[in-house]
mmCIF file of C-alpha atoms and ligand atoms in Angstrom:
data_model
loop_
_atom_site.group_PDB
_atom_site.id
_atom_site.type_symbol
_atom_site.label_atom_id
_atom_site.label_comp_id
_atom_site.label_asym_id
_atom_site.label_seq_id
_atom_site.Cartn_x
_atom_site.Cartn_y
_atom_site.Cartn_z
ATOM 1 C CA MET A 1 -12.124 19.944 -5.973
ATOM 2 C CA GLN A 2 -9.032 21.736 -7.366
ATOM 3 C CA GLU A 3 -10.539 25.199 -6.826
ATOM 4 C CA LYS A 4 -11.366 24.402 -3.215
ATOM 5 C CA LEU A 5 -7.880 23.095 -2.583
ATOM 6 C CA ILE A 6 -6.247 26.119 -4.204
ATOM 7 C CA ALA A 7 -8.451 28.456 -2.137
ATOM 8 C CA LYS A 8 -7.401 26.652 1.036
ATOM 9 C CA PHE A 9 -3.755 26.776 0.023
ATOM 10 C CA LYS A 10 -3.967 30.536 -0.559
ATOM 11 C CA GLU A 11 -5.575 30.973 2.822
ATOM 12 C CA ILE A 12 -2.757 29.070 4.535
ATOM 13 C CA PHE A 13 0.272 30.138 2.492
ATOM 14 C CA GLY A 14 -0.729 33.324 0.661
ATOM 15 C CA LYS A 15 -1.972 34.085 -2.850
ATOM 16 C CA GLU A 16 1.077 34.901 -4.947
ATOM 17 C CA GLY A 17 3.112 32.758 -7.370
ATOM 18 C CA ASP A 18 2.720 29.658 -9.484
ATOM 19 C CA ILE A 19 0.492 27.252 -7.576
ATOM 20 C CA ARG A 20 0.208 23.705 -8.902
ATOM 21 C CA VAL A 21 -2.074 20.799 -8.018
ATOM 22 C CA TYR A 22 -1.171 17.096 -8.220
ATOM 23 C CA PHE A 23 -2.759 13.773 -7.335
ATOM 24 C CA ALA A 24 -1.451 10.301 -6.493
ATOM 25 C CA PRO A 25 -3.753 7.368 -5.798
ATOM 26 C CA GLY A 26 -3.958 4.909 -2.919
ATOM 27 C CA ARG A 27 -3.865 1.207 -3.695
ATOM 28 C CA VAL A 28 -5.591 -1.997 -2.802
ATOM 29 C CA ASN A 29 -3.976 -5.392 -3.171
ATOM 30 C CA LEU A 30 -6.245 -8.114 -4.548
ATOM 31 C CA ILE A 31 -3.923 -11.024 -3.766
ATOM 32 C CA GLY A 32 -0.227 -11.663 -3.074
ATOM 33 C CA GLU A 33 0.203 -10.466 0.507
ATOM 34 C CA HIS A 34 3.570 -10.367 2.250
ATOM 35 C CA THR A 35 5.162 -11.789 -0.887
ATOM 36 C CA ASP A 36 6.838 -8.609 -2.113
ATOM 37 C CA TYR A 37 9.868 -8.884 0.180
ATOM 38 C CA ASN A 38 10.051 -12.626 -0.506
ATOM 39 C CA GLY A 39 10.698 -12.398 -4.242
ATOM 40 C CA GLY A 40 7.101 -13.298 -5.052
ATOM 41 C CA HIS A 41 4.260 -11.858 -7.097
ATOM 42 C CA VAL A 42 1.625 -9.293 -6.158
ATOM 43 C CA PHE A 43 -1.602 -8.185 -7.809
ATOM 44 C CA PRO A 44 -2.589 -4.706 -6.612
ATOM 45 C CA CYS A 45 -4.417 -1.846 -8.296
ATOM 46 C CA ALA A 46 -4.425 1.919 -7.888
ATOM 47 C CA LEU A 47 -7.634 3.566 -6.689
ATOM 48 C CA THR A 48 -9.427 6.746 -7.657
ATOM 49 C CA ILE A 49 -9.093 7.904 -4.048
ATOM 50 C CA GLY A 50 -5.697 9.095 -2.912
ATOM 51 C CA THR A 51 -3.734 12.214 -1.995
ATOM 52 C CA TYR A 52 -3.957 15.689 -3.509
ATOM 53 C CA GLY A 53 -0.937 17.971 -3.242
ATOM 54 C CA VAL A 54 -0.971 21.745 -3.781
ATOM 55 C CA VAL A 55 2.482 23.239 -4.056
ATOM 56 C CA ARG A 56 4.484 26.358 -4.760
ATOM 57 C CA LYS A 57 8.225 26.633 -5.223
ATOM 58 C CA ARG A 58 10.048 28.982 -2.839
ATOM 59 C CA GLU A 59 13.142 31.079 -3.458
ATOM 60 C CA ASP A 60 14.737 30.142 -0.110
ATOM 61 C CA ASN A 61 15.375 26.660 1.306
ATOM 62 C CA LYS A 62 12.392 26.573 3.659
ATOM 63 C CA LEU A 63 9.894 23.734 3.632
ATOM 64 C CA ARG A 64 6.429 24.540 4.896
ATOM 65 C CA PHE A 65 3.887 21.755 5.188
ATOM 66 C CA TYR A 66 0.186 21.717 5.922
ATOM 67 C CA SER A 67 -2.220 18.776 5.860
ATOM 68 C CA MET A 68 -5.971 19.195 5.709
ATOM 69 C CA ASN A 69 -6.157 15.768 7.372
ATOM 70 C CA PHE A 70 -4.184 16.987 10.407
ATOM 71 C CA GLU A 71 -5.339 20.569 10.663
ATOM 72 C CA HIS A 72 -4.681 20.649 14.409
ATOM 73 C CA LEU A 73 -0.950 20.388 13.651
ATOM 74 C CA GLY A 74 -1.048 23.655 11.730
ATOM 75 C CA VAL A 75 1.844 24.642 9.470
ATOM 76 C CA ILE A 76 4.941 22.518 10.104
ATOM 77 C CA GLU A 77 8.199 24.204 9.154
ATOM 78 C CA SER A 78 11.455 22.598 8.213
ATOM 79 C CA SER A 79 14.232 23.300 5.737
ATOM 80 C CA LEU A 80 16.272 21.529 3.107
ATOM 81 C CA ASP A 81 19.225 21.513 5.529
ATOM 82 C CA GLN A 82 17.262 19.658 8.199
ATOM 83 C CA LEU A 83 16.235 16.501 6.429
ATOM 84 C CA LYS A 84 16.302 13.830 9.066
ATOM 85 C CA ALA A 85 13.469 11.715 10.468
ATOM 86 C CA GLU A 86 12.519 12.954 13.885
ATOM 87 C CA LYS A 87 11.652 10.707 16.810
ATOM 88 C CA LYS A 88 8.263 12.315 17.299
ATOM 89 C CA ALA A 89 7.355 11.446 13.766
ATOM 90 C CA ASP A 90 4.582 13.311 12.018
ATOM 91 C CA TRP A 91 3.338 12.963 8.469
ATOM 92 C CA THR A 92 5.957 15.372 7.092
ATOM 93 C CA ASN A 93 8.539 12.577 7.367
ATOM 94 C CA TYR A 94 7.054 11.122 4.182
ATOM 95 C CA PRO A 95 7.608 14.110 1.898
ATOM 96 C CA LYS A 96 10.870 14.945 3.682
ATOM 97 C CA GLY A 97 12.044 11.351 3.206
ATOM 98 C CA VAL A 98 11.463 11.588 -0.534
ATOM 99 C CA ILE A 99 13.306 14.921 -0.882
ATOM 100 C CA TRP A 100 16.151 13.310 1.079
ATOM 101 C CA ALA A 101 16.062 10.187 -1.136
ATOM 102 C CA PHE A 102 16.152 12.273 -4.343
ATOM 103 C CA ASP A 103 19.274 13.932 -2.983
ATOM 104 C CA LYS A 104 20.856 10.525 -2.229
ATOM 105 C CA LYS A 105 20.121 9.491 -5.842
ATOM 106 C CA GLY A 106 21.915 12.557 -7.170
ATOM 107 C CA MET A 107 18.889 14.820 -7.635
ATOM 108 C CA LYS A 108 19.356 17.661 -5.221
ATOM 109 C CA THR A 109 16.393 19.912 -4.559
ATOM 110 C CA GLU A 110 17.706 23.488 -4.663
ATOM 111 C CA HIS A 111 14.520 25.317 -3.675
ATOM 112 C CA GLY A 112 12.227 25.026 -0.726
ATOM 113 C CA MET A 113 8.472 24.761 -1.162
ATOM 114 C CA ASP A 114 5.099 25.231 0.435
ATOM 115 C CA LEU A 115 3.129 22.005 0.259
ATOM 116 C CA MET A 116 -0.433 21.374 1.309
ATOM 117 C CA LEU A 117 -1.928 17.876 1.254
ATOM 118 C CA PHE A 118 -5.421 16.536 1.322
ATOM 119 C CA GLY A 119 -6.016 12.804 1.372
ATOM 120 C CA ASN A 120 -9.334 11.072 0.879
ATOM 121 C CA ILE A 121 -7.883 7.652 1.722
ATOM 122 C CA PRO A 122 -8.816 6.834 5.298
ATOM 123 C CA ASN A 123 -5.634 7.314 7.387
ATOM 124 C CA GLY A 124 -3.857 4.195 8.635
ATOM 125 C CA SER A 125 -6.341 2.042 6.759
ATOM 126 C CA GLY A 126 -3.873 -0.133 4.896
ATOM 127 C CA LEU A 127 -4.660 1.531 1.573
ATOM 128 C CA SER A 128 -1.166 2.993 1.481
ATOM 129 C CA SER A 129 -1.729 6.584 2.389
ATOM 130 C CA SER A 130 1.999 6.834 3.136
ATOM 131 C CA ALA A 131 3.156 5.375 -0.196
ATOM 132 C CA SER A 132 0.650 7.673 -1.883
ATOM 133 C CA VAL A 133 2.305 10.698 -0.239
ATOM 134 C CA GLU A 134 5.749 9.395 -1.215
ATOM 135 C CA VAL A 135 4.892 8.900 -4.889
ATOM 136 C CA LEU A 136 3.038 12.222 -4.923
ATOM 137 C CA THR A 137 6.095 14.022 -3.542
ATOM 138 C CA GLY A 138 8.380 12.344 -6.078
ATOM 139 C CA TYR A 139 6.051 13.315 -8.896
ATOM 140 C CA ILE A 140 5.945 16.909 -7.661
ATOM 141 C CA LEU A 141 9.753 17.126 -7.440
ATOM 142 C CA LYS A 142 10.068 15.720 -10.940
ATOM 143 C CA ASP A 143 7.574 18.165 -12.415
ATOM 144 C CA LEU A 144 8.537 21.228 -10.401
ATOM 145 C CA PHE A 145 12.317 20.910 -10.788
ATOM 146 C CA GLY A 146 12.537 18.992 -14.075
ATOM 147 C CA PHE A 147 14.311 15.876 -12.773
ATOM 148 C CA GLU A 148 14.523 13.082 -15.352
ATOM 149 C CA VAL A 149 12.972 10.187 -13.546
ATOM 150 C CA SER A 150 10.537 7.486 -14.657
ATOM 151 C CA ASN A 151 7.436 6.506 -12.718
ATOM 152 C CA GLN A 152 9.059 3.167 -11.939
ATOM 153 C CA ASP A 153 11.997 5.044 -10.407
ATOM 154 C CA LEU A 154 9.564 7.133 -8.370
ATOM 155 C CA ALA A 155 8.325 3.855 -6.888
ATOM 156 C CA LEU A 156 11.859 2.719 -6.058
ATOM 157 C CA ILE A 157 12.786 6.091 -4.563
ATOM 158 C CA GLY A 158 9.599 6.076 -2.467
ATOM 159 C CA GLN A 159 10.457 2.634 -1.119
ATOM 160 C CA TYR A 160 14.048 3.735 -0.461
ATOM 161 C CA ALA A 161 12.740 6.674 1.559
ATOM 162 C CA GLU A 162 10.317 4.491 3.505
ATOM 163 C CA ASN A 163 13.080 1.959 4.304
ATOM 164 C CA ASN A 164 15.913 4.349 5.069
ATOM 165 C CA PHE A 165 14.262 7.532 6.292
ATOM 166 C CA ASN A 166 11.177 6.142 8.020
ATOM 167 C CA GLY A 167 12.602 2.787 9.111
ATOM 168 C CA VAL A 168 9.879 0.524 7.728
ATOM 169 C CA ASN A 169 11.384 -2.291 5.663
ATOM 170 C CA CYS A 170 8.470 -2.424 3.253
ATOM 171 C CA GLY A 171 8.631 -4.137 -0.109
ATOM 172 C CA ILE A 172 7.994 -2.457 -3.454
ATOM 173 C CA MET A 173 4.313 -3.291 -3.928
ATOM 174 C CA ASP A 174 2.632 -0.133 -2.643
ATOM 175 C CA GLN A 175 4.819 2.440 -4.330
ATOM 176 C CA PHE A 176 4.842 0.431 -7.560
ATOM 177 C CA ALA A 177 1.064 -0.010 -7.675
ATOM 178 C CA ILE A 178 0.623 3.719 -7.109
ATOM 179 C CA ALA A 179 3.307 5.021 -9.466
ATOM 180 C CA MET A 180 2.386 2.586 -12.256
ATOM 181 C CA GLY A 181 -1.386 2.454 -11.745
ATOM 182 C CA LYS A 182 -3.705 2.209 -14.735
ATOM 183 C CA ALA A 183 -7.466 2.740 -14.687
ATOM 184 C CA GLY A 184 -9.445 -0.470 -15.039
ATOM 185 C CA HIS A 185 -6.350 -2.648 -14.595
ATOM 186 C CA ALA A 186 -4.518 -4.454 -11.836
ATOM 187 C CA VAL A 187 -0.715 -4.664 -11.920
ATOM 188 C CA PHE A 188 0.654 -8.195 -11.967
ATOM 189 C CA LEU A 189 4.179 -7.649 -10.699
ATOM 190 C CA ASP A 190 7.054 -10.052 -10.172
ATOM 191 C CA THR A 191 8.851 -8.359 -7.296
ATOM 192 C CA ALA A 192 12.056 -10.339 -7.925
ATOM 193 C CA THR A 193 12.593 -8.850 -11.390
ATOM 194 C CA LEU A 194 10.134 -5.906 -11.465
ATOM 195 C CA LYS A 195 8.664 -7.360 -14.656
ATOM 196 C CA TYR A 196 5.017 -6.467 -14.759
ATOM 197 C CA GLU A 197 1.890 -6.812 -16.812
ATOM 198 C CA TYR A 198 -1.429 -4.958 -16.715
ATOM 199 C CA ALA A 199 -4.397 -7.259 -16.300
ATOM 200 C CA PRO A 200 -7.768 -5.805 -17.300
ATOM 201 C CA LEU A 201 -10.132 -6.022 -14.389
ATOM 202 C CA GLU A 202 -13.546 -5.627 -15.842
ATOM 203 C CA MET A 203 -15.613 -6.362 -12.805
ATOM 204 C CA LYS A 204 -18.590 -7.406 -14.911
ATOM 205 C CA GLY A 205 -21.553 -7.391 -12.576
ATOM 206 C CA SER A 206 -19.492 -6.931 -9.416
ATOM 207 C CA LYS A 207 -17.742 -4.292 -7.375
ATOM 208 C CA ILE A 208 -14.672 -4.002 -5.198
ATOM 209 C CA VAL A 209 -15.744 -3.206 -1.654
ATOM 210 C CA ILE A 210 -13.233 -2.119 0.939
ATOM 211 C CA SER A 211 -14.199 -2.652 4.566
ATOM 212 C CA CYS A 212 -12.222 -0.649 7.027
ATOM 213 C CA THR A 213 -11.913 -2.112 10.547
ATOM 214 C CA ASN A 214 -11.042 1.266 12.069
ATOM 215 C CA LYS A 215 -8.581 -0.548 14.262
ATOM 216 C CA LYS A 216 -5.597 1.619 15.098
ATOM 217 C CA ARG A 217 -2.479 -0.059 13.897
ATOM 218 C CA GLY A 218 -0.099 0.714 16.753
ATOM 219 C CA LEU A 219 2.495 -2.041 16.825
ATOM 220 C CA GLY A 220 1.966 -2.878 13.192
ATOM 221 C CA ASP A 221 5.229 -1.579 11.868
ATOM 222 C CA SER A 222 7.469 -3.423 14.296
ATOM 223 C CA LYS A 223 5.516 -6.657 13.703
ATOM 224 C CA TYR A 224 5.945 -6.049 10.000
ATOM 225 C CA ASN A 225 9.714 -5.914 10.351
ATOM 226 C CA GLU A 226 9.560 -9.027 12.562
ATOM 227 C CA ARG A 227 7.727 -11.037 9.863
ATOM 228 C CA ARG A 228 10.231 -9.888 7.336
ATOM 229 C CA SER A 229 13.183 -11.092 9.384
ATOM 230 C CA GLU A 230 11.467 -14.423 10.177
ATOM 231 C CA CYS A 231 11.223 -15.009 6.424
ATOM 232 C CA GLU A 232 14.837 -13.994 5.887
ATOM 233 C CA THR A 233 16.021 -16.474 8.521
ATOM 234 C CA ALA A 234 13.861 -19.250 7.048
ATOM 235 C CA LEU A 235 15.306 -18.516 3.613
ATOM 236 C CA ALA A 236 18.871 -18.675 4.940
ATOM 237 C CA GLU A 237 18.094 -22.049 6.543
ATOM 238 C CA ILE A 238 16.664 -23.469 3.307
ATOM 239 C CA GLN A 239 19.628 -22.082 1.377
ATOM 240 C CA GLU A 240 21.888 -24.413 3.364
ATOM 241 C CA THR A 241 20.169 -27.275 1.519
ATOM 242 C CA VAL A 242 19.290 -25.848 -1.872
ATOM 243 C CA GLY A 243 20.488 -22.933 -3.993
ATOM 244 C CA ILE A 244 17.494 -20.615 -4.243
ATOM 245 C CA GLU A 245 17.523 -16.830 -4.257
ATOM 246 C CA THR A 246 14.167 -16.143 -2.614
ATOM 247 C CA LEU A 247 11.205 -18.015 -1.137
ATOM 248 C CA GLY A 248 9.349 -17.013 -4.285
ATOM 249 C CA ASP A 249 11.550 -19.460 -6.233
ATOM 250 C CA LEU A 250 9.861 -22.454 -4.603
ATOM 251 C CA THR A 251 6.761 -24.365 -5.666
ATOM 252 C CA GLU A 252 4.525 -25.852 -2.977
ATOM 253 C CA GLU A 253 6.041 -29.311 -3.606
ATOM 254 C CA GLN A 254 9.602 -28.029 -3.314
ATOM 255 C CA PHE A 255 8.727 -26.241 -0.097
ATOM 256 C CA GLU A 256 7.349 -29.451 1.405
ATOM 257 C CA GLN A 257 10.540 -31.188 0.369
ATOM 258 C CA TYR A 258 12.905 -28.631 1.928
ATOM 259 C CA LYS A 259 10.963 -27.266 4.873
ATOM 260 C CA SER A 260 12.662 -29.560 7.400
ATOM 261 C CA ALA A 261 15.745 -27.348 6.977
ATOM 262 C CA ILE A 262 13.900 -24.597 8.890
ATOM 263 C CA LYS A 263 14.689 -25.038 12.558
ATOM 264 C CA ASP A 264 11.641 -23.457 14.134
ATOM 265 C CA GLU A 265 7.919 -24.236 13.761
ATOM 266 C CA THR A 266 6.848 -20.607 13.620
ATOM 267 C CA ARG A 267 9.317 -19.878 10.849
ATOM 268 C CA VAL A 268 8.042 -22.913 8.895
ATOM 269 C CA LYS A 269 4.566 -21.368 8.970
ATOM 270 C CA ARG A 270 5.817 -17.945 7.903
ATOM 271 C CA ALA A 271 7.796 -19.374 4.982
ATOM 272 C CA LYS A 272 4.903 -21.635 4.005
ATOM 273 C CA HIS A 273 2.655 -18.617 3.682
ATOM 274 C CA ALA A 274 5.202 -16.786 1.520
ATOM 275 C CA VAL A 275 5.590 -19.753 -0.848
ATOM 276 C CA TYR A 276 1.922 -20.753 -1.072
ATOM 277 C CA GLU A 277 0.688 -17.167 -1.342
ATOM 278 C CA ASN A 278 2.984 -16.574 -4.280
ATOM 279 C CA GLN A 279 1.649 -19.695 -6.007
ATOM 280 C CA ARG A 280 -1.911 -18.613 -5.222
ATOM 281 C CA THR A 281 -1.233 -15.270 -6.880
ATOM 282 C CA LEU A 282 0.001 -16.967 -10.053
ATOM 283 C CA LYS A 283 -3.102 -19.162 -10.060
ATOM 284 C CA ALA A 284 -5.414 -16.216 -9.396
ATOM 285 C CA VAL A 285 -4.089 -14.217 -12.349
ATOM 286 C CA GLU A 286 -4.432 -17.310 -14.538
ATOM 287 C CA ALA A 287 -7.999 -17.770 -13.301
ATOM 288 C CA LEU A 288 -8.813 -14.189 -14.215
ATOM 289 C CA LYS A 289 -7.388 -14.696 -17.710
ATOM 290 C CA ASN A 290 -9.738 -17.677 -18.052
ATOM 291 C CA ASN A 291 -12.670 -15.610 -16.759
ATOM 292 C CA ASP A 292 -12.928 -17.942 -13.779
ATOM 293 C CA VAL A 293 -13.969 -15.352 -11.208
ATOM 294 C CA LYS A 294 -15.195 -18.045 -8.842
ATOM 295 C CA LEU A 295 -11.729 -19.585 -8.580
ATOM 296 C CA PHE A 296 -10.234 -16.096 -8.179
ATOM 297 C CA GLY A 297 -12.541 -15.572 -5.188
ATOM 298 C CA GLU A 298 -11.681 -18.926 -3.647
ATOM 299 C CA LEU A 299 -7.991 -18.080 -3.874
ATOM 300 C CA MET A 300 -8.666 -14.744 -2.147
ATOM 301 C CA ASN A 301 -10.411 -16.611 0.660
ATOM 302 C CA ALA A 302 -7.542 -19.100 0.968
ATOM 303 C CA SER A 303 -5.136 -16.164 1.132
ATOM 304 C CA HIS A 304 -6.966 -14.829 4.168
ATOM 305 C CA VAL A 305 -6.878 -18.201 5.924
ATOM 306 C CA SER A 306 -3.146 -18.431 5.373
ATOM 307 C CA LEU A 307 -2.586 -14.862 6.638
ATOM 308 C CA ARG A 308 -4.686 -15.705 9.681
ATOM 309 C CA ASP A 309 -3.283 -19.111 10.575
ATOM 310 C CA ASP A 310 0.257 -19.256 9.200
ATOM 311 C CA TYR A 311 1.384 -15.652 8.896
ATOM 312 C CA GLU A 312 -0.661 -14.485 11.886
ATOM 313 C CA VAL A 313 -1.175 -10.908 10.808
ATOM 314 C CA THR A 314 -4.971 -10.640 10.990
ATOM 315 C CA GLY A 315 -6.540 -10.349 14.451
ATOM 316 C CA GLU A 316 -10.136 -10.329 15.608
ATOM 317 C CA GLU A 317 -11.216 -7.236 13.679
ATOM 318 C CA LEU A 318 -9.987 -8.346 10.260
ATOM 319 C CA ASP A 319 -11.159 -11.912 10.851
ATOM 320 C CA THR A 320 -14.645 -10.766 11.854
ATOM 321 C CA MET A 321 -14.922 -8.519 8.814
ATOM 322 C CA VAL A 322 -13.898 -11.351 6.472
ATOM 323 C CA GLU A 323 -15.830 -14.146 8.158
ATOM 324 C CA GLU A 324 -19.007 -12.064 8.112
ATOM 325 C CA ALA A 325 -18.425 -11.248 4.442
ATOM 326 C CA TRP A 326 -18.066 -14.931 3.588
ATOM 327 C CA LYS A 327 -21.585 -15.504 4.934
ATOM 328 C CA ILE A 328 -23.224 -13.155 2.414
ATOM 329 C CA ASP A 329 -24.631 -14.514 -0.845
ATOM 330 C CA GLY A 330 -23.029 -12.759 -3.781
ATOM 331 C CA VAL A 331 -19.580 -12.407 -2.199
ATOM 332 C CA ILE A 332 -17.081 -13.828 -4.678
ATOM 333 C CA GLY A 333 -14.079 -13.509 -2.366
ATOM 334 C CA SER A 334 -12.948 -11.591 0.706
ATOM 335 C CA ARG A 335 -9.622 -11.181 2.476
ATOM 336 C CA MET A 336 -7.527 -8.765 4.478
ATOM 337 C CA THR A 337 -5.394 -6.464 2.346
ATOM 338 C CA GLY A 338 -2.077 -4.711 3.005
ATOM 339 C CA ALA A 339 0.175 -5.347 5.971
ATOM 340 C CA GLY A 340 -2.595 -6.502 8.332
ATOM 341 C CA PHE A 341 -2.838 -6.035 12.131
ATOM 342 C CA GLY A 342 -5.850 -3.804 11.475
ATOM 343 C CA GLY A 343 -6.614 -1.777 8.381
ATOM 344 C CA CYS A 344 -8.948 -3.020 5.659
ATOM 345 C CA THR A 345 -10.337 -6.020 3.897
ATOM 346 C CA VAL A 346 -11.065 -6.267 0.183
ATOM 347 C CA SER A 347 -14.113 -8.097 -1.111
ATOM 348 C CA ILE A 348 -15.462 -8.746 -4.577
ATOM 349 C CA VAL A 349 -19.205 -8.475 -4.331
ATOM 350 C CA LYS A 350 -21.918 -8.923 -6.956
ATOM 351 C CA ASP A 351 -23.682 -5.637 -7.750
ATOM 352 C CA GLU A 352 -27.015 -6.750 -6.373
ATOM 353 C CA ALA A 353 -25.469 -7.874 -3.076
ATOM 354 C CA VAL A 354 -23.497 -4.711 -2.262
ATOM 355 C CA ASP A 355 -26.190 -3.020 -0.143
ATOM 356 C CA THR A 356 -26.946 -6.172 1.846
ATOM 357 C CA PHE A 357 -23.205 -6.699 2.300
ATOM 358 C CA ILE A 358 -22.652 -3.275 3.782
ATOM 359 C CA GLU A 359 -25.680 -3.531 6.002
ATOM 360 C CA LYS A 360 -25.171 -7.049 7.332
ATOM 361 C CA VAL A 361 -21.407 -7.078 7.660
ATOM 362 C CA GLY A 362 -21.571 -3.609 9.201
ATOM 363 C CA LYS A 363 -24.121 -4.679 11.786
ATOM 364 C CA ALA A 364 -22.366 -7.921 12.732
ATOM 365 C CA TYR A 365 -19.008 -6.151 12.944
ATOM 366 C CA LYS A 366 -20.304 -3.466 15.267
ATOM 367 C CA GLU A 367 -22.033 -6.016 17.496
ATOM 368 C CA LYS A 368 -18.936 -8.128 17.871
ATOM 369 C CA ILE A 369 -16.191 -5.497 17.987
ATOM 370 C CA GLY A 370 -18.069 -2.707 19.723
ATOM 371 C CA TYR A 371 -17.427 0.110 17.243
ATOM 372 C CA PRO A 372 -18.415 0.500 13.581
ATOM 373 C CA GLY A 373 -16.420 -0.224 10.452
ATOM 374 C CA ASP A 374 -16.517 1.871 7.263
ATOM 375 C CA PHE A 375 -17.307 0.652 3.780
ATOM 376 C CA TYR A 376 -16.142 2.011 0.441
ATOM 377 C CA VAL A 377 -17.146 0.878 -3.023
ATOM 378 C CA VAL A 378 -14.021 1.758 -5.008
ATOM 379 C CA GLU A 379 -12.929 2.232 -8.609
ATOM 380 C CA ILE A 380 -9.566 1.424 -10.147
ATOM 381 C CA GLY A 381 -7.747 4.564 -11.208
ATOM 382 C CA ASP A 382 -4.553 5.846 -12.838
ATOM 383 C CA GLY A 383 -1.117 6.627 -11.385
ATOM 384 C CA PRO A 384 0.055 10.142 -10.400
ATOM 385 C CA SER A 385 -0.791 13.220 -12.425
ATOM 386 C CA ARG A 386 -0.752 17.007 -12.441
ATOM 387 C CA LEU A 387 -4.257 18.440 -12.266
ATOM 388 C CA ALA A 388 -3.586 22.175 -12.505
HETATM 389 C C1 GLA B 1 2.690 -3.235 3.351
HETATM 390 C C2 GLA B 1 4.036 -3.017 2.687
HETATM 391 C C3 GLA B 1 4.108 -3.746 1.337
HETATM 392 C C4 GLA B 1 3.699 -5.209 1.479
HETATM 393 C C5 GLA B 1 2.391 -5.342 2.264
HETATM 394 C C6 GLA B 1 2.044 -6.769 2.575
HETATM 395 O O1 GLA B 1 1.669 -2.640 2.613
HETATM 396 O O2 GLA B 1 4.277 -1.652 2.491
HETATM 397 O O3 GLA B 1 5.407 -3.629 0.807
HETATM 398 O O4 GLA B 1 4.722 -5.962 2.078
HETATM 399 O O5 GLA B 1 2.418 -4.628 3.479
HETATM 400 O O6 GLA B 1 1.788 -7.490 1.406
#
């Protein structure tokens, strides 16, 4: 893989100089959806698929970008003096955003660079291709220019760039899962305090299957910001009655007690999801510690129902994928993963049922939706690294 990427890089940008190769994973979230901007818990893991970056430092301040995933765009040029998000956004806003964010945090990049990317995460699939590029860029800057920055800080800087350069008010889950990923483990993260624990995920006798709806996300980002502000308003309303910091501070019982403070039915549903999903995540991690995979799966299923009915971020494609998965013997749990509105589902499937799963869910999905989905059996991998 590295040799091929280096050969391509040389073809695009020329042969000379010190050429380095890096990798950052994508992520999948097992449970704890739309809790990370509500002070709740999440339980994602890094994947062995992700983004490769091939880079060379330049002596001037030029930035030249090339993506093997968007070859039709060719080489996109910019410079260190031109770091602002452009209206007609292309993928280079992600690396540019991170260079910009490093500068804001007092780490000024003094040299330009040539950067080529290749991602084997399906684009726009909800497996965090953008956060993967952000953490990758941060890791490259750190290694290439010797900035003293921890992987946890790379996550925070990536989120800062996404929020302030790209205008998506995402939480910390994606960048954290990617920057702090550990093979064979999921990251149990309290997003209110950033305290985290690695939970071994030995999928004895089962696999993680990702089903991609291939639905283009379109309005997703603006809906994402809308959900976030609905939760913020609901929190402010509850805070008039009781002194909590975030929705993640509430148990289910407390929520039922205080919910009448929320002055709008839709907002009650949104806040209910945030509170119950956080509690489900705590229960799911506990279940895993007790080797109760069945309960873990049931909590995943309940998470989907709540995202469908209360948070309303699923849609026909995700619902079809999940409802068809639930019908298959050997499916331990299945739910949408990531922001929603399209993208992927995550299912835990017994080894012997994986082929039937892909065949039957694939067939039913295509019949109902009219175009095919894609299926990936994935492995849990490490955080970012330099490969060459
Ligand atoms: C996106 C965001 C995350 C998180 C999820 C939903 O992936 O980037 O911060 O909010 O949606 O759980």
